Short mmCIF file of C-alpha atoms in Angstrom, two decimals:
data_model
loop_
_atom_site.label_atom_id
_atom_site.label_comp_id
_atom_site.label_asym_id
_atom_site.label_seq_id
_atom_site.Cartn_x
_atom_site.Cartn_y
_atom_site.Cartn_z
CA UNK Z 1 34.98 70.78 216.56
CA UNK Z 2 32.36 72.39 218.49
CA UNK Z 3 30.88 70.40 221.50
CA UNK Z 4 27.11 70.83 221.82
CA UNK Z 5 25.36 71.01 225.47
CA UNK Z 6 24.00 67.29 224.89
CA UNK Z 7 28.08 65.99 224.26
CA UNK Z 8 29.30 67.98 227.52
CA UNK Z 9 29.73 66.18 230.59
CA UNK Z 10 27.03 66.36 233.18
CA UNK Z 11 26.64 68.33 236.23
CA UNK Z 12 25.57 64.76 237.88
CA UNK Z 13 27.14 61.41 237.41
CA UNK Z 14 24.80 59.51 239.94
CA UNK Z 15 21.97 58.88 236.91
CA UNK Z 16 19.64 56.10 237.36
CA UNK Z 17 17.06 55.38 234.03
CA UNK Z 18 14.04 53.31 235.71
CA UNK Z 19 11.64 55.65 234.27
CA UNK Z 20 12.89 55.68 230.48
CA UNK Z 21 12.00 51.97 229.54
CA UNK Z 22 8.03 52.82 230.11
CA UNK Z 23 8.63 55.63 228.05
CA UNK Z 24 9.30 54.17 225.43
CA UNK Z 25 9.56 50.35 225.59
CA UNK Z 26 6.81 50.01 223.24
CA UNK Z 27 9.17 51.77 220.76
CA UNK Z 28 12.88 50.99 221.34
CA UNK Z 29 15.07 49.38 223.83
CA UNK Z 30 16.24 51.18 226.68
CA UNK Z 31 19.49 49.63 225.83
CA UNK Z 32 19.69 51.53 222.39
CA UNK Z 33 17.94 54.71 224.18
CA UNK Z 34 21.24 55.13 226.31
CA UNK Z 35 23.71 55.06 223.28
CA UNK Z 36 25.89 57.73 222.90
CA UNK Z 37 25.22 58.68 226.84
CA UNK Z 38 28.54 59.01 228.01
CA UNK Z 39 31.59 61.09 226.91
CA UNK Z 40 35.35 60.24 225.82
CA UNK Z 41 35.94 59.95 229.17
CA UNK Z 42 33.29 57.74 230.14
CA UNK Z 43 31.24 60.10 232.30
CA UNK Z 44 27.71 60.44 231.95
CA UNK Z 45 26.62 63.63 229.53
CA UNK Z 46 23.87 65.92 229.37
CA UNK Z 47 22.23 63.58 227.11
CA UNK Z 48 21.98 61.02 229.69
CA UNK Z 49 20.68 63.71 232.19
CA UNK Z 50 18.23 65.10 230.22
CA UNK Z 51 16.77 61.54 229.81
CA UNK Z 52 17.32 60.00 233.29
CA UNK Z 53 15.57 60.29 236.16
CA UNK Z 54 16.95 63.03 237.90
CA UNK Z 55 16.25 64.97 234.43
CA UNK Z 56 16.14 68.72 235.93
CA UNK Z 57 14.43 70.03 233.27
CA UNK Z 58 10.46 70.40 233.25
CA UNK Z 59 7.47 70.95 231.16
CA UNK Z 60 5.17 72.72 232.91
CA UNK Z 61 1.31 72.46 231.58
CA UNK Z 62 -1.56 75.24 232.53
CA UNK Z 63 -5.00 75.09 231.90
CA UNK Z 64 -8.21 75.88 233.39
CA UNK Z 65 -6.14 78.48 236.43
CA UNK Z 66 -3.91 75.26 237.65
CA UNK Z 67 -0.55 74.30 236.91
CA UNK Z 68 0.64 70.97 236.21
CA UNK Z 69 4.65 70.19 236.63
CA UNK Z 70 6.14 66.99 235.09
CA UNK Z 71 9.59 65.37 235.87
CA UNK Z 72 11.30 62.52 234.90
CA UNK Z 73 13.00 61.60 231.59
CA UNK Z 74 12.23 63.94 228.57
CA UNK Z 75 10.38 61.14 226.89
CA UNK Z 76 8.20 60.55 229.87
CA UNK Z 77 7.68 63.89 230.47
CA UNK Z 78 6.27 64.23 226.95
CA UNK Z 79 4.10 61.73 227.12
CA UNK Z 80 2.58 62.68 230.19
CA UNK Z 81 1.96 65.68 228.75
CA UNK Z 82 0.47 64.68 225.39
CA UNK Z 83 -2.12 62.48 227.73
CA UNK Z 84 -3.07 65.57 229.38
CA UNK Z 85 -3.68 67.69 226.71
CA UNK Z 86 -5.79 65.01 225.41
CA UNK Z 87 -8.14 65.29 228.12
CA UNK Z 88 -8.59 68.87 227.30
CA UNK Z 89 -8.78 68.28 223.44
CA UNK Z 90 -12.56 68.59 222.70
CA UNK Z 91 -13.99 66.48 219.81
CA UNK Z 92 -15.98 69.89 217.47
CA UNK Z 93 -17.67 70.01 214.45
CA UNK Z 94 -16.16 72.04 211.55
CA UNK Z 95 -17.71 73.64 208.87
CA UNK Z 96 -18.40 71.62 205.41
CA UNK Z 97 -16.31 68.35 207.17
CA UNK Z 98 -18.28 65.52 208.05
CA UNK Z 99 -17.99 63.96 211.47
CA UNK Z 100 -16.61 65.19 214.89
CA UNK Z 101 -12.50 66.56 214.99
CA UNK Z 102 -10.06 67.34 217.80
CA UNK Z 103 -10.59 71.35 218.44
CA UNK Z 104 -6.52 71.13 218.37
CA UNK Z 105 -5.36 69.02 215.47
CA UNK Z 106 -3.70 65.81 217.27
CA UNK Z 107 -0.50 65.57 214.47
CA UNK Z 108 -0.05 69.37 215.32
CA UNK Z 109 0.25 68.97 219.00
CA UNK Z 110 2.46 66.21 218.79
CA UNK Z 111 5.03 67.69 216.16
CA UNK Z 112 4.89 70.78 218.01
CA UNK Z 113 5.31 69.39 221.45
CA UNK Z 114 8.41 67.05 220.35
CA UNK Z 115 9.78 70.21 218.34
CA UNK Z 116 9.91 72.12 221.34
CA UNK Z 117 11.97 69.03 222.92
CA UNK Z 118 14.34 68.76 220.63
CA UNK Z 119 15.10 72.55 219.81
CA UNK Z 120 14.89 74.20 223.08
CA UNK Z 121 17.99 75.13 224.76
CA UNK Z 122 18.62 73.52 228.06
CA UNK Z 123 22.11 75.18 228.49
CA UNK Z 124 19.30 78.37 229.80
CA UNK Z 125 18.22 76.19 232.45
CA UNK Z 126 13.91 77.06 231.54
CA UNK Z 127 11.33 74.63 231.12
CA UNK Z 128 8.77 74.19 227.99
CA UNK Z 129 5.43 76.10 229.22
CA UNK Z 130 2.38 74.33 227.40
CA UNK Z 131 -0.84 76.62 228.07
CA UNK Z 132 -4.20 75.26 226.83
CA UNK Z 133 -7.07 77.79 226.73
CA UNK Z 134 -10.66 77.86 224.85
CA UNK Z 135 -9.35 79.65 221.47
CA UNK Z 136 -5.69 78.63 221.06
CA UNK Z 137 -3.04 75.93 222.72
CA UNK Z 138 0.60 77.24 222.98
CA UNK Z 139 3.75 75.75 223.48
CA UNK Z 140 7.16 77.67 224.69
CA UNK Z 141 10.46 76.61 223.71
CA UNK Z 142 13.85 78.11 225.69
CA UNK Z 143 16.14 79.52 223.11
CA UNK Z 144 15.09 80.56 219.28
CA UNK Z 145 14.18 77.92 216.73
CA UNK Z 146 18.37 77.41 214.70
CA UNK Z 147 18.60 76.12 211.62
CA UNK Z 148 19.80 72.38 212.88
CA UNK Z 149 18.45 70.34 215.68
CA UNK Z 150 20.12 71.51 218.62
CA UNK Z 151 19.32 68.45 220.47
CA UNK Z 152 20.42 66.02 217.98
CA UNK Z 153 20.79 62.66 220.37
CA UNK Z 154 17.54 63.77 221.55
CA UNK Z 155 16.11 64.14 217.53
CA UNK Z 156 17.66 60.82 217.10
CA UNK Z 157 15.55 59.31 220.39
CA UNK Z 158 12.38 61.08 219.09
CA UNK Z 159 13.23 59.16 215.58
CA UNK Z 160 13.56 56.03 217.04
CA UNK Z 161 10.56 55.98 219.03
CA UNK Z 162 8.35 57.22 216.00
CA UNK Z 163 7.50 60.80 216.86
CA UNK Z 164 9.61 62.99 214.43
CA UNK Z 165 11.06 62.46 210.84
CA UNK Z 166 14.47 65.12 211.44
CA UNK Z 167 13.83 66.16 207.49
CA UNK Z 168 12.81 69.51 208.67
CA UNK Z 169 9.50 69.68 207.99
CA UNK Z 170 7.81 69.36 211.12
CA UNK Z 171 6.75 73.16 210.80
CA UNK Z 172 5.10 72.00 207.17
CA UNK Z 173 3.34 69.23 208.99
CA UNK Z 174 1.62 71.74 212.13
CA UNK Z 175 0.53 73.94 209.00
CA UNK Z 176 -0.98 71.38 206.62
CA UNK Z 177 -3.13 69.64 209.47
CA UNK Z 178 -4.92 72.88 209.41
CA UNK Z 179 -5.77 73.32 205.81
CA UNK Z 180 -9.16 73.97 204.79
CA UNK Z 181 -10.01 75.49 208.13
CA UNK Z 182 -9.53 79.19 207.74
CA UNK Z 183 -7.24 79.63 210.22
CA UNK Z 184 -3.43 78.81 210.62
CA UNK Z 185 -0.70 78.15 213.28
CA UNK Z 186 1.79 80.72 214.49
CA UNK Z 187 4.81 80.10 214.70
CA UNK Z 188 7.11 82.64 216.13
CA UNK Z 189 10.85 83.09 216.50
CA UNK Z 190 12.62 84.86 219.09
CA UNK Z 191 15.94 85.77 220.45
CA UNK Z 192 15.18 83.78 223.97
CA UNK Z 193 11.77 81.71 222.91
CA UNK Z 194 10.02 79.83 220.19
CA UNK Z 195 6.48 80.14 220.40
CA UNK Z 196 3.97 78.23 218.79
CA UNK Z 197 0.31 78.95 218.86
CA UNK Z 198 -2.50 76.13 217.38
CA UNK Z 199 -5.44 77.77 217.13
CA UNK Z 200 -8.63 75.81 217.90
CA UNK Z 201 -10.70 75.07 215.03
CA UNK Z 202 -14.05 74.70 216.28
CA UNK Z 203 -16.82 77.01 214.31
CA UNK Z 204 -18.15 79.12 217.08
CA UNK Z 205 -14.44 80.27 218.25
CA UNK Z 206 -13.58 81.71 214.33
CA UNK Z 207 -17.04 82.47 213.52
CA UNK Z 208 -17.76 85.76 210.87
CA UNK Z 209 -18.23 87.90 214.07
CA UNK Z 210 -14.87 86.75 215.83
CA UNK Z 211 -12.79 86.92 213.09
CA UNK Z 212 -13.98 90.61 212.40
CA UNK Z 213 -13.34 91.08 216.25
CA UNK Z 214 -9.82 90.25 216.40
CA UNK Z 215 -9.49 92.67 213.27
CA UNK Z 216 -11.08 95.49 214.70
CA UNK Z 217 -9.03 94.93 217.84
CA UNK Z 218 -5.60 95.02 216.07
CA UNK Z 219 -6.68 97.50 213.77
CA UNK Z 220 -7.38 99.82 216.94
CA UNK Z 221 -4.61 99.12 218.48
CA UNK Z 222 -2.20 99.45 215.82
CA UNK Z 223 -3.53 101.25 213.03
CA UNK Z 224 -2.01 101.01 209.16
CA UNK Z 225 -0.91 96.53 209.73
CA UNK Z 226 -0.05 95.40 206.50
CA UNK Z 227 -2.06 91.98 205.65
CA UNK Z 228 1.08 89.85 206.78
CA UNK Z 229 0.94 91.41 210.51
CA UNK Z 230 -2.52 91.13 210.73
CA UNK Z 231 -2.60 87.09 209.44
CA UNK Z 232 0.36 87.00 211.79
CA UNK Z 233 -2.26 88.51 214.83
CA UNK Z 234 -5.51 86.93 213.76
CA UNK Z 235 -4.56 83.70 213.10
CA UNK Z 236 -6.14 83.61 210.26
CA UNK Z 237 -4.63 82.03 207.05
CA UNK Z 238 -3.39 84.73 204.46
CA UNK Z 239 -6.33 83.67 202.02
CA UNK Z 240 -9.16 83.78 204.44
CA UNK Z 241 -7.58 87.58 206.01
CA UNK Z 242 -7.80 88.93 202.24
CA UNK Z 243 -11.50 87.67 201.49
CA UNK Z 244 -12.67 89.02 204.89
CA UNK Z 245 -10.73 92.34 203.74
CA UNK Z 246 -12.48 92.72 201.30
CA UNK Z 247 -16.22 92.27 202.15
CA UNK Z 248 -15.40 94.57 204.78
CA UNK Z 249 -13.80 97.27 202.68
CA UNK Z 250 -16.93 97.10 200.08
CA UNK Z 251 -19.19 97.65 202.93
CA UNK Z 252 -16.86 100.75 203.74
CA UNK Z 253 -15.46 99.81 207.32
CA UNK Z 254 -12.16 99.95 206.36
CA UNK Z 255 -9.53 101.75 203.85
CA UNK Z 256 -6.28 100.83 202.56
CA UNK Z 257 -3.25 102.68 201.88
CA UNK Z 258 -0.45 101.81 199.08
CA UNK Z 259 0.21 98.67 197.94
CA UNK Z 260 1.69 95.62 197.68
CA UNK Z 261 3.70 94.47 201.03
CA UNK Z 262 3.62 98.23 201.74
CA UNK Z 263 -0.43 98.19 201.75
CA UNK Z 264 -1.37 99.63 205.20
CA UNK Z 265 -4.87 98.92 206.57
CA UNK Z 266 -7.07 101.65 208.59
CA UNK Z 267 -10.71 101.29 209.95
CA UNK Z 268 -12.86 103.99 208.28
CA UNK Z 269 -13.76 104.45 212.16
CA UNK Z 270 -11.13 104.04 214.75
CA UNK Z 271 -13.39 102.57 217.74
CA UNK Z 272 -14.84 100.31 214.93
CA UNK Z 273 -18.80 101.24 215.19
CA UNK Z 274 -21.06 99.39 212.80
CA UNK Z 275 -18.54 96.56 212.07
CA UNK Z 276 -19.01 94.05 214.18
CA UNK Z 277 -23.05 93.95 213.79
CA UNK Z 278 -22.09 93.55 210.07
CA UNK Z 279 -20.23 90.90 210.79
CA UNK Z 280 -23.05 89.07 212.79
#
């Protein structure tokens, strides 16, 4: 049977937990938090370090040029986090909704944050980076997204206190919380990272002229994207990518070759005159 990081024994027996009730005593019982803590053997594992509080792990949080570091138990550590982002999390109005919404959709933050917890690797010995900036919040994970929850005491935890479902479709979640909007998350999978971007959703950011930016811009860069690198770029939902497409082909700024998956995409001019003031 394979032993997973959380199961192994931990580097440091001399735990101590006074920051994990707060964390969660609204939730569950600190008593129930620290089941399944300890191995065969009795020793503490890395389950128990990674929510006590000499937890060497971190999430660090950026924003605005400074640098926030948190410590303490996982759980804590994600809370503190989610009440910072919150502070940064600007109430916009969106186009045809009524009313006021957060620029980064709340659910979307929190599923993506508490993903990150209990999928990144902490046999690598990295924190989770969250970086908040005017267009886009992202969140990095150590270790590629696996098929399974890698941290499964930790899923469990997350479970208990209310913040994740383990059915797998916490990726389904962070997508549908930005229907209707134009744009979508990105979610990316690497050999060393997961990456998750939430764009913000307020009008001015993915106006007509910024979305035909961020075209141009790829499109100049890296000339002949198929539709699915270019969503994947843009941020912008599959859907909305093929309508702008379009207007902007009939208006002759841009040509396609082949098609299908294998359609490429090429500005009619490379430095992209006389499409962005189209687009304004």
């Amino acid at each position: 049977m394979i032993c997973s990081f959380e199961d192994m024994q931990s580097d440091i027996q001399e735990l101590t937990f006074d920051e994990l009730a707060p964390a969660i005593v609204d939730k569950v019982s600190k008593k129930i938090a620290l089941v399944g803590t300890k191995t065969p053997e009795g020793l503490y594992n890395n389950y128990a370090y990674l929510i006590s509080d000499q937890c060497p792990w971190h999430i660090n949080f950026t924003a605005d040029g400074t640098l926030r570091t948190f410590s303490g138990p996982m759980p804590k550590q994600l809370n503190d986090c989610l009440d910072v982002i919150s502070t940064f999390n600007q109430s916009v109005l969106v186009a045809n909704r009524a009313g006021f919404f957060k620029q980064f959709p709340v659910i979307a933050v929190r599923e993506s944050l508490v993903n990150a917890l209990i999928h990144f690797d902490p046999s690598v010995r990295k924190d989770i980076c969250v970086a908040v900036r005017k267009d886009r919040l992202m969140i990095t994970s150590p270790g590629g997204m696996v098929p399974v929850t890698r941290n499964q005491r930790m899923g469990e935890l997350m479970k208990l206190i209310g913040y994740a479902s383990l059915k797998g479709n916490g990726t389904s979640k962070i997508r549908t919380t930005y229907d209707g909007t134009g744009i979508a998350p990105m979610l990316k999978n690497g050999k060393h990272q997961f990456l998750t971007i939430l764009p913000s959703i307020e009008n001015e950011t993915f106006g007509p002229y910024v979305k035909a930016s961020v075209i141009v811009k790829c499109l100049m860069n890296r000339p002949g994207m198929s539709v699915n690198e270019l969503s994947s770029k843009t941020l912008l939902t599959r859907y909305e990518l093929l309508k702008m497409l379009q207007e902007l082909e009939e208006k002759g700024h841009l040509f396609t070759l082949g098609s299908g998956a294998s359609k490429m995409i090429f500005l009619s001019d490379p430095q992209g005159r006389g499409l962005l003031e189209s687009a304004s």
